[in-house]
Tab-separated table of C-alpha atoms in Angstrom:
chain	number	residue	atom	x	y	z
A	1	ASN	CA	2.030	15.888	12.509
A	2	ALA	CA	3.919	12.628	12.703
A	3	GLY	CA	4.176	10.681	9.499
A	4	VAL	CA	6.038	10.061	6.272
A	5	THR	CA	7.237	13.045	4.269
A	6	GLN	CA	8.165	12.793	0.609
A	7	THR	CA	9.797	15.411	-1.562
A	8	PRO	CA	9.219	16.613	-4.181
A	9	LYS	CA	5.473	16.216	-4.811
A	10	PHE	CA	5.772	16.728	-8.557
A	11	GLN	CA	8.666	16.516	-10.979
A	12	VAL	CA	9.132	16.528	-14.733
A	13	LEU	CA	12.350	15.127	-16.153
A	14	LYS	CA	13.805	14.604	-19.560
A	15	THR	CA	14.928	11.166	-20.645
A	16	GLY	CA	18.427	10.491	-19.355
A	17	GLN	CA	18.319	12.942	-16.477
A	18	SER	CA	18.897	11.769	-12.941
A	19	MET	CA	17.133	12.656	-9.741
A	20	THR	CA	16.669	11.552	-6.149
A	21	LEU	CA	13.349	11.226	-4.363
A	22	GLN	CA	13.609	11.901	-0.661
A	23	CYS	CA	11.629	10.251	2.115
A	24	ALA	CA	11.734	10.765	5.869
A	25	GLN	CA	9.658	9.314	8.690
A	26	ASP	CA	9.440	10.410	12.299
A	27	MET	CA	7.673	7.389	13.775
A	28	ASN	CA	10.892	5.550	14.697
A	29	HIS	CA	9.980	2.708	12.333
A	30	ASN	CA	12.544	0.084	11.444
A	31	SER	CA	11.404	-0.622	7.898
A	32	MET	CA	10.963	1.651	4.921
A	33	TYR	CA	9.723	1.004	1.396
A	34	TRP	CA	9.484	2.511	-2.056
A	35	TYR	CA	6.559	1.667	-4.338
A	36	ARG	CA	5.435	2.776	-7.714
A	37	GLN	CA	1.794	2.992	-8.687
A	38	ASP	CA	0.723	2.625	-12.303
A	39	PRO	CA	-2.849	2.492	-13.656
A	40	GLY	CA	-4.375	-0.952	-13.280
A	41	MET	CA	-1.338	-2.416	-11.554
A	42	GLY	CA	-1.750	-1.488	-7.933
A	43	LEU	CA	1.365	-0.715	-5.947
A	44	ARG	CA	4.532	-2.537	-6.827
A	45	LEU	CA	7.496	-2.676	-4.516
A	46	ILE	CA	10.708	-1.238	-5.920
A	47	TYR	CA	13.090	-1.564	-2.964
A	48	TYR	CA	12.765	-1.861	0.740
A	49	SER	CA	14.919	-1.551	3.814
A	50	ALA	CA	13.945	-3.911	6.603
A	51	SER	CA	16.221	-2.138	9.039
A	52	GLU	CA	18.842	0.566	9.104
A	53	GLY	CA	21.866	-0.529	7.108
A	54	THR	CA	20.062	-3.044	4.904
A	55	THR	CA	18.318	-2.754	1.544
A	56	ASP	CA	16.688	-5.362	-0.662
A	57	LYS	CA	15.146	-5.503	-4.101
A	58	GLY	CA	11.422	-5.697	-4.547
A	59	GLU	CA	9.417	-6.660	-7.622
A	60	VAL	CA	10.607	-3.912	-9.981
A	61	PRO	CA	14.103	-2.696	-8.993
A	62	ASN	CA	15.622	-2.196	-12.447
A	63	GLY	CA	16.634	1.385	-13.140
A	64	TYR	CA	16.576	2.418	-9.479
A	65	ASN	CA	18.957	2.626	-6.549
A	66	VAL	CA	18.249	3.336	-2.909
A	67	SER	CA	20.090	4.580	0.144
A	68	ARG	CA	19.031	4.111	3.741
A	69	LEU	CA	20.807	7.158	5.045
A	70	ASN	CA	19.819	6.609	8.664
A	71	LYS	CA	16.810	5.257	10.509
A	72	ARG	CA	14.646	8.192	9.428
A	73	GLU	CA	15.568	8.603	5.781
A	74	PHE	CA	15.322	6.397	2.696
A	75	SER	CA	16.023	7.867	-0.730
A	76	LEU	CA	15.269	6.544	-4.212
A	77	ARG	CA	17.508	7.477	-7.125
A	78	LEU	CA	16.866	7.304	-10.837
A	79	GLU	CA	20.283	7.387	-12.501
A	80	SER	CA	19.102	7.750	-16.079
A	81	ALA	CA	15.378	8.376	-16.257
A	82	ALA	CA	13.300	6.609	-18.911
A	83	PRO	CA	9.697	7.273	-19.998
A	84	SER	CA	8.727	3.858	-18.552
A	85	GLN	CA	9.516	5.272	-15.124
A	86	THR	CA	6.705	7.791	-15.385
A	87	SER	CA	4.611	6.918	-12.361
A	88	VAL	CA	3.469	7.932	-8.917
A	89	TYR	CA	5.999	6.959	-6.282
A	90	PHE	CA	5.099	6.260	-2.697
A	91	CYS	CA	7.355	5.897	0.288
A	92	ALA	CA	6.137	3.974	3.322
A	93	SER	CA	7.382	2.911	6.726
A	94	SER	CA	6.354	0.339	9.303
A	95	GLU	CA	7.384	-1.596	12.328
A	96	SER	CA	8.839	-4.934	11.369
A	97	THR	CA	10.028	-6.556	14.554
A	98	THR	CA	8.650	-10.050	15.035
A	99	ASN	CA	5.935	-9.074	17.458
A	100	ARG	CA	4.931	-6.017	15.453
A	101	ARG	CA	4.431	-7.486	11.986
A	102	ASN	CA	0.704	-6.888	12.205
A	103	GLN	CA	1.250	-3.134	12.167
A	104	PRO	CA	0.222	-1.296	9.000
A	105	GLN	CA	2.507	0.571	6.704
A	106	HIS	CA	2.186	4.349	6.770
A	107	PHE	CA	2.461	6.087	3.428
A	108	GLY	CA	3.685	9.444	2.278
A	109	ASP	CA	1.536	11.566	-0.032
A	110	GLY	CA	3.357	10.428	-3.152
A	111	THR	CA	5.562	11.955	-5.839
A	112	ARG	CA	4.102	12.328	-9.302
A	113	LEU	CA	6.975	11.901	-11.734
A	114	SER	CA	6.759	12.467	-15.471
A	115	ILE	CA	9.600	11.628	-17.833
A	116	LEU	CA	9.463	13.076	-21.308
B	1	ALA	CA	4.985	-16.580	-3.104
B	2	GLN	CA	2.126	-14.355	-2.074
B	3	LYS	CA	-0.665	-13.066	-4.241
B	4	VAL	CA	-3.680	-10.829	-3.735
B	5	THR	CA	-6.509	-10.749	-6.260
B	6	GLN	CA	-9.121	-8.022	-6.469
B	7	ALA	CA	-11.173	-9.191	-9.411
B	8	GLN	CA	-13.470	-6.153	-9.453
B	9	THR	CA	-11.692	-3.416	-11.352
B	10	GLU	CA	-14.439	-0.834	-11.011
B	11	ILE	CA	-17.800	-0.687	-9.269
B	12	SER	CA	-20.454	2.000	-9.635
B	13	VAL	CA	-23.309	2.349	-7.168
B	14	VAL	CA	-25.916	4.915	-6.304
B	15	GLU	CA	-25.700	6.567	-2.925
B	16	LYS	CA	-27.244	4.547	-0.069
B	17	GLU	CA	-26.667	1.236	-1.814
B	18	ASP	CA	-24.607	-1.413	-0.059
B	19	VAL	CA	-21.467	-2.569	-1.845
B	20	THR	CA	-18.987	-5.386	-1.249
B	21	LEU	CA	-15.401	-5.304	-2.434
B	22	ASP	CA	-13.831	-8.719	-2.881
B	23	CYS	CA	-10.305	-9.743	-1.933
B	24	VAL	CA	-8.834	-13.223	-2.391
B	25	TYR	CA	-5.332	-14.012	-1.205
B	26	GLU	CA	-2.783	-16.795	-1.617
B	27	THR	CA	0.007	-17.684	0.769
B	28	ARG	CA	1.607	-20.836	2.134
B	29	ASP	CA	2.416	-19.180	5.436
B	30	THR	CA	0.210	-20.045	8.365
B	31	THR	CA	0.809	-16.666	9.971
B	32	TYR	CA	-0.103	-13.657	7.907
B	33	TYR	CA	-1.766	-10.259	8.097
B	34	LEU	CA	-4.332	-8.692	5.811
B	35	PHE	CA	-4.952	-4.996	5.327
B	36	TRP	CA	-7.341	-2.691	3.520
B	37	TYR	CA	-6.293	0.758	2.356
B	38	LYS	CA	-8.347	3.564	0.812
B	39	GLN	CA	-6.981	5.929	-1.819
B	40	PRO	CA	-9.343	8.893	-2.314
B	41	PRO	CA	-9.091	11.132	-5.391
B	42	SER	CA	-6.568	13.306	-3.543
B	43	GLY	CA	-4.123	10.405	-3.860
B	44	GLU	CA	-2.967	9.564	-0.368
B	45	LEU	CA	-3.198	6.018	0.995
B	46	VAL	CA	-5.234	5.670	4.151
B	47	PHE	CA	-5.061	2.572	6.331
B	48	LEU	CA	-8.528	1.179	7.150
B	49	ILE	CA	-8.158	-2.162	8.905
B	50	ARG	CA	-5.869	-5.113	9.547
B	51	ARG	CA	-6.680	-8.727	10.368
B	52	ASN	CA	-4.361	-11.443	11.705
B	53	SER	CA	-4.605	-14.957	10.269
B	54	PHE	CA	-5.400	-16.436	13.661
B	55	ASP	CA	-8.303	-14.071	14.273
B	56	GLU	CA	-11.320	-14.835	12.106
B	57	GLN	CA	-13.709	-12.501	13.872
B	58	ASN	CA	-15.523	-10.195	11.554
B	59	GLU	CA	-15.378	-6.532	12.317
B	60	ILE	CA	-17.751	-3.637	11.982
B	61	SER	CA	-16.795	-0.001	12.161
B	62	GLY	CA	-19.694	2.317	11.482
B	63	ARG	CA	-20.801	1.728	7.889
B	64	TYR	CA	-17.766	-0.469	7.182
B	65	SER	CA	-17.559	-4.191	7.839
B	66	TRP	CA	-15.041	-6.855	6.985
B	67	ASN	CA	-15.624	-10.585	6.477
B	68	PHE	CA	-12.507	-12.736	6.858
B	69	GLN	CA	-12.888	-16.389	5.820
B	70	LYS	CA	-9.796	-18.594	5.870
B	71	SER	CA	-11.712	-21.465	4.256
B	72	THR	CA	-12.073	-19.455	1.056
B	73	SER	CA	-8.949	-17.275	1.516
B	74	SER	CA	-11.060	-14.165	1.326
B	75	PHE	CA	-11.151	-10.869	3.177
B	76	ASN	CA	-14.102	-8.937	1.797
B	77	PHE	CA	-15.043	-5.378	2.619
B	78	THR	CA	-18.635	-4.136	2.727
B	79	ILE	CA	-19.789	-0.537	2.819
B	80	THR	CA	-23.361	-0.139	4.005
B	81	ALA	CA	-25.426	2.816	2.803
B	82	SER	CA	-22.646	4.118	0.601
B	83	GLN	CA	-21.944	7.826	0.353
B	84	VAL	CA	-20.284	9.970	-2.283
B	85	VAL	CA	-17.306	10.420	0.063
B	86	ASP	CA	-16.684	6.673	-0.193
B	87	SER	CA	-15.633	7.134	-3.814
B	88	ALA	CA	-12.026	5.982	-3.945
B	89	VAL	CA	-9.740	3.169	-4.965
B	90	TYR	CA	-9.581	0.438	-2.338
B	91	PHE	CA	-6.587	-1.845	-1.989
B	92	CYS	CA	-6.319	-5.147	-0.209
B	93	ALA	CA	-2.812	-6.173	0.916
B	94	LEU	CA	-1.099	-9.192	2.456
B	95	ARG	CA	1.945	-9.459	4.684
B	96	THR	CA	3.281	-12.855	5.698
B	97	GLY	CA	4.666	-13.661	9.107
B	98	THR	CA	8.282	-13.764	8.015
B	99	ALA	CA	8.313	-10.797	5.664
B	100	SER	CA	8.383	-7.081	6.242
B	101	LYS	CA	6.882	-6.171	2.869
B	102	LEU	CA	3.296	-5.979	1.647
B	103	THR	CA	1.816	-7.560	-1.456
B	104	PHE	CA	-0.979	-5.425	-2.870
B	105	GLY	CA	-3.917	-6.282	-5.055
B	106	THR	CA	-4.542	-4.171	-8.135
B	107	GLY	CA	-7.303	-2.227	-6.418
B	108	THR	CA	-11.026	-1.677	-6.925
B	109	ARG	CA	-12.250	1.739	-7.965
B	110	LEU	CA	-15.563	2.543	-6.288
B	111	GLN	CA	-17.687	5.307	-7.741
B	112	VAL	CA	-20.678	6.422	-5.677
B	113	THR	CA	-23.091	8.779	-7.406
B	114	LEU	CA	-26.125	10.710	-6.248
């Protein structure tokens, strides 16, 4: 099925470890996004990539880096994990051309990340 | 700056009751898009509906209906004759005409019991 695929689905890390969350979409979307979801806070944007070759900070970028590897793939890296980064992470993609801004974002199933 | 407020943190209803989820938004843009997403207990985010700022028609889809009112900056979601399967967290989101990113509300958790 077409959609957004995130890996892994679950991960436990120790404080200070690093890891990369992978995301790929096969809908030929221009824009991709990384969110984190914490209880009572909705979804907060970490980083986004409006188009291939560009990345921009969202609301909560500290402690994260991203790479837009190609049009399909957008990875999120935690260089030195901290307990405050325990969260559920969602990747999303959408069309973003001027005449397509009304299109919804499509989300992956999420990555549940725990940092001890 | 954009903002979406979902003042209802949690709502509990008995099956077959009607329930309305409130969403109030703020933006200075004249062109914008509003969305509702559902997050069932399994955790995925499911797109339900979008509305453009220049289209104030209300919409009905089965037991779901949406009331968009620019005068009050609201985009409320009503479920008629609620069912247990409607139990989920519902998010309202806003995208402005010049941005590619969404601003989400904090969500409303709906619990429907028998």
